[in-house]
Amino acid sequence: EKMLNDAGIALSDARIAVLGLAYKADIDDMRESPAHDILNELTARGATPVAFDPYVTDDRYASSLDEALLGAQAAIIATPHKAFRNMHPRDFLDRGVEIVLDGKNCLPKKLFLDSGIAFKGIGR
């Protein structure tokens, strides 16, 4: 929320891509995944979360990374799938995403900070 506020975006006006629904990288098991709590909290606070996971097929979620990112102001990495670990800042910026919260510290921090994207890595 602080990163959105710093960018002049209210949480209630934000479309946020939540990348990763599985509880562990490169699998489809969603049991005990923190992504559910993230999605619920964002919704409760008025944001519009859009989730995508390359291993999970469910009509409630975006069917592609592009679908999740296009129109989003921010993205949260919730599961460190290989498909997300290999992302470059341009993958976000080219789709209009200005803010990336890496909840698994799986992205190259210096590269993202040097790109001009608002970036924060947390978690492990």
Short mmCIF file of N, CA and C in Angstrom, two decimals:
data_model
loop_
_atom_site.label_atom_id
_atom_site.label_comp_id
_atom_site.label_asym_id
_atom_site.label_seq_id
_atom_site.Cartn_x
_atom_site.Cartn_y
_atom_site.Cartn_z
N GLU A 1 0.83 -1.19 0.00
CA GLU A 1 0.00 0.00 0.00
C GLU A 1 0.87 1.25 0.00
N LYS A 2 1.96 1.22 0.77
CA LYS A 2 2.86 2.38 0.81
C LYS A 2 3.46 2.66 -0.57
N MET A 3 3.85 1.61 -1.28
CA MET A 3 4.42 1.80 -2.61
C MET A 3 3.40 2.42 -3.57
N LEU A 4 2.16 1.99 -3.46
CA LEU A 4 1.10 2.58 -4.28
C LEU A 4 0.90 4.05 -3.92
N ASN A 5 0.81 4.33 -2.61
CA ASN A 5 0.64 5.71 -2.17
C ASN A 5 1.78 6.60 -2.65
N ASP A 6 3.01 6.08 -2.57
CA ASP A 6 4.17 6.85 -3.04
C ASP A 6 4.07 7.17 -4.53
N ALA A 7 3.37 6.32 -5.28
CA ALA A 7 3.18 6.53 -6.71
C ALA A 7 1.90 7.33 -7.01
N GLY A 8 1.20 7.75 -5.95
CA GLY A 8 -0.02 8.52 -6.13
C GLY A 8 -1.22 7.69 -6.54
N ILE A 9 -1.20 6.40 -6.19
CA ILE A 9 -2.29 5.48 -6.55
C ILE A 9 -2.96 4.99 -5.27
N ALA A 10 -4.26 5.18 -5.16
CA ALA A 10 -4.98 4.67 -3.99
C ALA A 10 -5.16 3.16 -4.14
N LEU A 11 -5.02 2.44 -3.04
CA LEU A 11 -5.20 0.99 -3.07
C LEU A 11 -6.57 0.64 -3.65
N SER A 12 -7.57 1.41 -3.30
CA SER A 12 -8.93 1.13 -3.76
C SER A 12 -9.09 1.32 -5.27
N ASP A 13 -8.15 2.00 -5.91
CA ASP A 13 -8.20 2.22 -7.35
C ASP A 13 -7.25 1.31 -8.11
N ALA A 14 -6.53 0.46 -7.40
CA ALA A 14 -5.44 -0.30 -8.02
C ALA A 14 -5.87 -1.68 -8.50
N ARG A 15 -5.39 -2.01 -9.67
CA ARG A 15 -5.46 -3.39 -10.18
C ARG A 15 -4.08 -3.98 -9.89
N ILE A 16 -4.06 -5.08 -9.16
CA ILE A 16 -2.80 -5.66 -8.71
C ILE A 16 -2.72 -7.11 -9.18
N ALA A 17 -1.67 -7.41 -9.93
CA ALA A 17 -1.43 -8.78 -10.39
C ALA A 17 -0.74 -9.56 -9.28
N VAL A 18 -1.34 -10.66 -8.88
CA VAL A 18 -0.74 -11.56 -7.88
C VAL A 18 -0.23 -12.76 -8.66
N LEU A 19 1.08 -12.90 -8.70
CA LEU A 19 1.71 -13.93 -9.51
C LEU A 19 2.11 -15.11 -8.65
N GLY A 20 1.42 -16.21 -8.85
CA GLY A 20 1.69 -17.43 -8.10
C GLY A 20 0.59 -17.72 -7.11
N LEU A 21 -0.02 -18.88 -7.25
CA LEU A 21 -1.07 -19.32 -6.33
C LEU A 21 -0.67 -20.55 -5.54
N ALA A 22 0.29 -21.28 -6.04
CA ALA A 22 0.75 -22.49 -5.36
C ALA A 22 1.58 -22.12 -4.13
N TYR A 23 1.63 -23.02 -3.17
CA TYR A 23 2.37 -22.73 -1.95
C TYR A 23 3.88 -22.92 -2.12
N LYS A 24 4.28 -23.56 -3.22
CA LYS A 24 5.68 -23.86 -3.46
C LYS A 24 5.95 -23.73 -4.96
N ALA A 25 7.18 -23.39 -5.30
CA ALA A 25 7.55 -23.16 -6.69
C ALA A 25 7.38 -24.39 -7.57
N ASP A 26 6.90 -24.13 -8.77
CA ASP A 26 6.84 -25.09 -9.86
C ASP A 26 5.97 -26.31 -9.59
N ILE A 27 4.91 -26.12 -8.80
CA ILE A 27 3.90 -27.15 -8.58
C ILE A 27 2.52 -26.50 -8.66
N ASP A 28 1.46 -27.32 -8.63
CA ASP A 28 0.11 -26.77 -8.72
C ASP A 28 -0.67 -26.85 -7.41
N ASP A 29 -0.06 -27.26 -6.34
CA ASP A 29 -0.74 -27.44 -5.05
C ASP A 29 -0.95 -26.09 -4.36
N MET A 30 -2.22 -25.71 -4.22
CA MET A 30 -2.54 -24.41 -3.63
C MET A 30 -2.84 -24.48 -2.13
N ARG A 31 -2.81 -25.66 -1.56
CA ARG A 31 -3.08 -25.76 -0.12
C ARG A 31 -2.07 -24.93 0.67
N GLU A 32 -2.56 -24.21 1.65
CA GLU A 32 -1.74 -23.40 2.56
C GLU A 32 -0.94 -22.32 1.86
N SER A 33 -1.37 -21.92 0.69
CA SER A 33 -0.67 -20.88 -0.05
C SER A 33 -0.99 -19.51 0.54
N PRO A 34 0.03 -18.67 0.72
CA PRO A 34 -0.22 -17.31 1.20
C PRO A 34 -0.96 -16.45 0.18
N ALA A 35 -0.99 -16.88 -1.06
CA ALA A 35 -1.67 -16.10 -2.10
C ALA A 35 -3.15 -15.89 -1.78
N HIS A 36 -3.79 -16.88 -1.17
CA HIS A 36 -5.21 -16.73 -0.82
C HIS A 36 -5.41 -15.58 0.15
N ASP A 37 -4.56 -15.48 1.15
CA ASP A 37 -4.65 -14.38 2.11
C ASP A 37 -4.39 -13.04 1.43
N ILE A 38 -3.42 -13.01 0.53
CA ILE A 38 -3.11 -11.78 -0.19
C ILE A 38 -4.31 -11.34 -1.02
N LEU A 39 -4.88 -12.27 -1.78
CA LEU A 39 -6.05 -11.94 -2.60
C LEU A 39 -7.23 -11.46 -1.75
N ASN A 40 -7.49 -12.14 -0.66
CA ASN A 40 -8.60 -11.75 0.22
C ASN A 40 -8.37 -10.38 0.83
N GLU A 41 -7.16 -10.11 1.28
CA GLU A 41 -6.85 -8.81 1.90
C GLU A 41 -6.96 -7.68 0.87
N LEU A 42 -6.43 -7.89 -0.31
CA LEU A 42 -6.52 -6.86 -1.35
C LEU A 42 -7.98 -6.57 -1.69
N THR A 43 -8.78 -7.62 -1.83
CA THR A 43 -10.20 -7.44 -2.14
C THR A 43 -10.91 -6.70 -1.00
N ALA A 44 -10.64 -7.10 0.22
CA ALA A 44 -11.29 -6.46 1.39
C ALA A 44 -10.94 -4.98 1.49
N ARG A 45 -9.78 -4.62 0.98
CA ARG A 45 -9.34 -3.23 1.07
C ARG A 45 -9.66 -2.43 -0.18
N GLY A 46 -10.44 -3.03 -1.09
CA GLY A 46 -10.95 -2.30 -2.23
C GLY A 46 -10.14 -2.40 -3.51
N ALA A 47 -9.02 -3.09 -3.49
CA ALA A 47 -8.22 -3.25 -4.70
C ALA A 47 -8.88 -4.27 -5.63
N THR A 48 -8.39 -4.33 -6.84
CA THR A 48 -8.84 -5.33 -7.79
C THR A 48 -7.67 -6.27 -8.08
N PRO A 49 -7.60 -7.37 -7.35
CA PRO A 49 -6.50 -8.31 -7.61
C PRO A 49 -6.83 -9.23 -8.78
N VAL A 50 -5.81 -9.54 -9.56
CA VAL A 50 -5.93 -10.48 -10.67
C VAL A 50 -4.79 -11.48 -10.51
N ALA A 51 -5.14 -12.73 -10.31
CA ALA A 51 -4.12 -13.75 -10.02
C ALA A 51 -3.81 -14.57 -11.26
N PHE A 52 -2.55 -15.01 -11.32
CA PHE A 52 -2.12 -15.92 -12.38
C PHE A 52 -1.07 -16.88 -11.82
N ASP A 53 -1.22 -18.12 -12.22
CA ASP A 53 -0.24 -19.15 -11.88
C ASP A 53 -0.15 -20.08 -13.08
N PRO A 54 1.06 -20.27 -13.63
CA PRO A 54 1.18 -21.12 -14.82
C PRO A 54 0.85 -22.59 -14.57
N TYR A 55 0.77 -22.98 -13.31
CA TYR A 55 0.49 -24.38 -12.97
C TYR A 55 -0.96 -24.62 -12.54
N VAL A 56 -1.72 -23.55 -12.37
CA VAL A 56 -3.09 -23.67 -11.88
C VAL A 56 -4.06 -23.22 -12.97
N THR A 57 -4.97 -24.10 -13.33
CA THR A 57 -6.00 -23.73 -14.29
C THR A 57 -7.34 -23.68 -13.56
N ASP A 58 -7.91 -22.50 -13.54
CA ASP A 58 -9.16 -22.26 -12.83
C ASP A 58 -9.76 -21.01 -13.44
N ASP A 59 -11.02 -21.05 -13.76
CA ASP A 59 -11.69 -19.92 -14.41
C ASP A 59 -11.72 -18.66 -13.56
N ARG A 60 -11.46 -18.77 -12.26
CA ARG A 60 -11.46 -17.59 -11.40
C ARG A 60 -10.21 -16.73 -11.58
N TYR A 61 -9.20 -17.27 -12.24
CA TYR A 61 -7.91 -16.60 -12.35
C TYR A 61 -7.58 -16.31 -13.81
N ALA A 62 -6.65 -15.37 -14.02
CA ALA A 62 -6.21 -15.04 -15.38
C ALA A 62 -5.62 -16.28 -16.03
N SER A 63 -5.82 -16.39 -17.33
CA SER A 63 -5.33 -17.57 -18.05
C SER A 63 -3.93 -17.38 -18.61
N SER A 64 -3.39 -16.16 -18.49
CA SER A 64 -2.03 -15.91 -18.98
C SER A 64 -1.38 -14.80 -18.16
N LEU A 65 -0.07 -14.74 -18.24
CA LEU A 65 0.68 -13.69 -17.57
C LEU A 65 0.30 -12.33 -18.14
N ASP A 66 0.17 -12.25 -19.46
CA ASP A 66 -0.24 -10.99 -20.09
C ASP A 66 -1.58 -10.51 -19.56
N GLU A 67 -2.54 -11.42 -19.46
CA GLU A 67 -3.86 -11.05 -18.97
C GLU A 67 -3.79 -10.48 -17.55
N ALA A 68 -2.94 -11.07 -16.73
CA ALA A 68 -2.80 -10.59 -15.35
C ALA A 68 -2.11 -9.23 -15.28
N LEU A 69 -1.09 -9.04 -16.09
CA LEU A 69 -0.29 -7.82 -15.99
C LEU A 69 -0.87 -6.62 -16.72
N LEU A 70 -1.52 -6.84 -17.86
CA LEU A 70 -2.04 -5.72 -18.63
C LEU A 70 -3.09 -4.96 -17.82
N GLY A 71 -2.86 -3.67 -17.65
CA GLY A 71 -3.78 -2.84 -16.89
C GLY A 71 -3.50 -2.80 -15.40
N ALA A 72 -2.55 -3.59 -14.94
CA ALA A 72 -2.21 -3.58 -13.51
C ALA A 72 -1.20 -2.46 -13.23
N GLN A 73 -1.38 -1.82 -12.10
CA GLN A 73 -0.41 -0.82 -11.69
C GLN A 73 0.73 -1.45 -10.90
N ALA A 74 0.44 -2.59 -10.27
CA ALA A 74 1.42 -3.24 -9.41
C ALA A 74 1.34 -4.75 -9.58
N ALA A 75 2.43 -5.41 -9.20
CA ALA A 75 2.47 -6.87 -9.23
C ALA A 75 3.13 -7.36 -7.95
N ILE A 76 2.62 -8.46 -7.44
CA ILE A 76 3.18 -9.11 -6.26
C ILE A 76 3.59 -10.52 -6.66
N ILE A 77 4.85 -10.86 -6.44
CA ILE A 77 5.31 -12.23 -6.65
C ILE A 77 5.02 -12.99 -5.36
N ALA A 78 4.08 -13.93 -5.43
CA ALA A 78 3.68 -14.69 -4.24
C ALA A 78 4.28 -16.10 -4.22
N THR A 79 4.66 -16.61 -5.40
CA THR A 79 5.27 -17.93 -5.51
C THR A 79 6.44 -17.81 -6.49
N PRO A 80 7.61 -18.29 -6.12
CA PRO A 80 8.79 -18.10 -6.99
C PRO A 80 8.91 -19.14 -8.11
N HIS A 81 7.86 -19.25 -8.94
CA HIS A 81 7.92 -20.16 -10.08
C HIS A 81 9.06 -19.72 -11.01
N LYS A 82 9.65 -20.68 -11.69
CA LYS A 82 10.74 -20.38 -12.62
C LYS A 82 10.30 -19.33 -13.64
N ALA A 83 9.06 -19.42 -14.11
CA ALA A 83 8.56 -18.46 -15.09
C ALA A 83 8.62 -17.03 -14.56
N PHE A 84 8.50 -16.84 -13.26
CA PHE A 84 8.56 -15.50 -12.68
C PHE A 84 10.01 -15.12 -12.34
N ARG A 85 10.80 -16.06 -11.89
CA ARG A 85 12.21 -15.79 -11.54
C ARG A 85 13.00 -15.29 -12.74
N ASN A 86 12.56 -15.64 -13.94
CA ASN A 86 13.27 -15.24 -15.16
C ASN A 86 12.75 -13.93 -15.75
N MET A 87 11.87 -13.26 -15.03
CA MET A 87 11.30 -12.03 -15.58
C MET A 87 12.29 -10.87 -15.47
N HIS A 88 12.18 -9.98 -16.42
CA HIS A 88 13.02 -8.79 -16.53
C HIS A 88 12.13 -7.57 -16.25
N PRO A 89 12.71 -6.48 -15.78
CA PRO A 89 11.89 -5.29 -15.56
C PRO A 89 11.05 -4.88 -16.77
N ARG A 90 11.57 -5.07 -17.98
CA ARG A 90 10.82 -4.72 -19.19
C ARG A 90 9.53 -5.52 -19.30
N ASP A 91 9.53 -6.76 -18.77
CA ASP A 91 8.32 -7.58 -18.81
C ASP A 91 7.18 -6.90 -18.06
N PHE A 92 7.51 -6.15 -17.04
CA PHE A 92 6.51 -5.41 -16.27
C PHE A 92 6.24 -4.05 -16.90
N LEU A 93 7.30 -3.30 -17.16
CA LEU A 93 7.16 -1.95 -17.68
C LEU A 93 6.43 -1.92 -19.03
N ASP A 94 6.72 -2.88 -19.90
CA ASP A 94 6.06 -2.91 -21.21
C ASP A 94 4.56 -3.15 -21.10
N ARG A 95 4.11 -3.65 -19.97
CA ARG A 95 2.68 -3.91 -19.75
C ARG A 95 2.04 -2.85 -18.84
N GLY A 96 2.81 -1.82 -18.49
CA GLY A 96 2.29 -0.72 -17.69
C GLY A 96 2.41 -0.88 -16.19
N VAL A 97 3.05 -1.94 -15.73
CA VAL A 97 3.21 -2.17 -14.30
C VAL A 97 4.37 -1.32 -13.79
N GLU A 98 4.09 -0.47 -12.81
CA GLU A 98 5.09 0.46 -12.30
C GLU A 98 5.70 0.00 -10.98
N ILE A 99 5.04 -0.94 -10.30
CA ILE A 99 5.43 -1.34 -8.95
C ILE A 99 5.51 -2.86 -8.88
N VAL A 100 6.62 -3.37 -8.34
CA VAL A 100 6.78 -4.81 -8.15
C VAL A 100 7.18 -5.07 -6.71
N LEU A 101 6.38 -5.87 -6.03
CA LEU A 101 6.70 -6.33 -4.68
C LEU A 101 7.07 -7.81 -4.81
N ASP A 102 8.33 -8.11 -4.64
CA ASP A 102 8.82 -9.47 -4.77
C ASP A 102 8.75 -10.13 -3.40
N GLY A 103 7.67 -10.84 -3.16
CA GLY A 103 7.44 -11.46 -1.86
C GLY A 103 8.26 -12.69 -1.60
N LYS A 104 9.09 -13.09 -2.55
CA LYS A 104 9.93 -14.28 -2.39
C LYS A 104 11.40 -13.99 -2.66
N ASN A 105 11.76 -12.72 -2.87
CA ASN A 105 13.14 -12.35 -3.16
C ASN A 105 13.74 -13.23 -4.24
N CYS A 106 13.00 -13.41 -5.32
CA CYS A 106 13.46 -14.29 -6.39
C CYS A 106 13.91 -13.53 -7.64
N LEU A 107 13.73 -12.22 -7.64
CA LEU A 107 14.12 -11.41 -8.79
C LEU A 107 15.44 -10.71 -8.51
N PRO A 108 16.21 -10.39 -9.56
CA PRO A 108 17.49 -9.70 -9.36
C PRO A 108 17.27 -8.25 -8.91
N LYS A 109 17.44 -8.01 -7.64
CA LYS A 109 17.11 -6.73 -7.02
C LYS A 109 17.79 -5.54 -7.72
N LYS A 110 19.09 -5.61 -7.93
CA LYS A 110 19.81 -4.49 -8.53
C LYS A 110 19.27 -4.16 -9.92
N LEU A 111 19.02 -5.18 -10.72
CA LEU A 111 18.49 -4.96 -12.06
C LEU A 111 17.15 -4.23 -12.00
N PHE A 112 16.29 -4.63 -11.08
CA PHE A 112 14.99 -3.99 -10.96
C PHE A 112 15.11 -2.57 -10.42
N LEU A 113 15.94 -2.37 -9.42
CA LEU A 113 16.11 -1.02 -8.87
C LEU A 113 16.71 -0.07 -9.91
N ASP A 114 17.65 -0.57 -10.71
CA ASP A 114 18.29 0.25 -11.74
C ASP A 114 17.35 0.57 -12.90
N SER A 115 16.27 -0.18 -13.03
CA SER A 115 15.34 -0.01 -14.15
C SER A 115 14.40 1.18 -13.98
N GLY A 116 14.30 1.69 -12.77
CA GLY A 116 13.37 2.79 -12.50
C GLY A 116 12.01 2.32 -12.02
N ILE A 117 11.79 1.02 -12.02
CA ILE A 117 10.55 0.48 -11.50
C ILE A 117 10.58 0.59 -9.98
N ALA A 118 9.45 0.86 -9.36
CA ALA A 118 9.39 0.85 -7.89
C ALA A 118 9.42 -0.61 -7.47
N PHE A 119 10.45 -0.99 -6.75
CA PHE A 119 10.69 -2.41 -6.44
C PHE A 119 11.04 -2.59 -4.97
N LYS A 120 10.49 -3.67 -4.40
CA LYS A 120 10.87 -4.04 -3.04
C LYS A 120 10.87 -5.55 -2.97
N GLY A 121 11.94 -6.11 -2.44
CA GLY A 121 12.03 -7.55 -2.22
C GLY A 121 11.89 -7.85 -0.75
N ILE A 122 10.99 -8.78 -0.43
CA ILE A 122 10.79 -9.20 0.96
C ILE A 122 10.68 -10.72 0.97
N GLY A 123 10.68 -11.30 2.12
CA GLY A 123 10.47 -12.73 2.22
C GLY A 123 11.69 -13.54 1.85
N ARG A 124 11.43 -14.83 1.67
CA ARG A 124 12.54 -15.71 1.27
C ARG A 124 12.04 -16.80 0.38
#
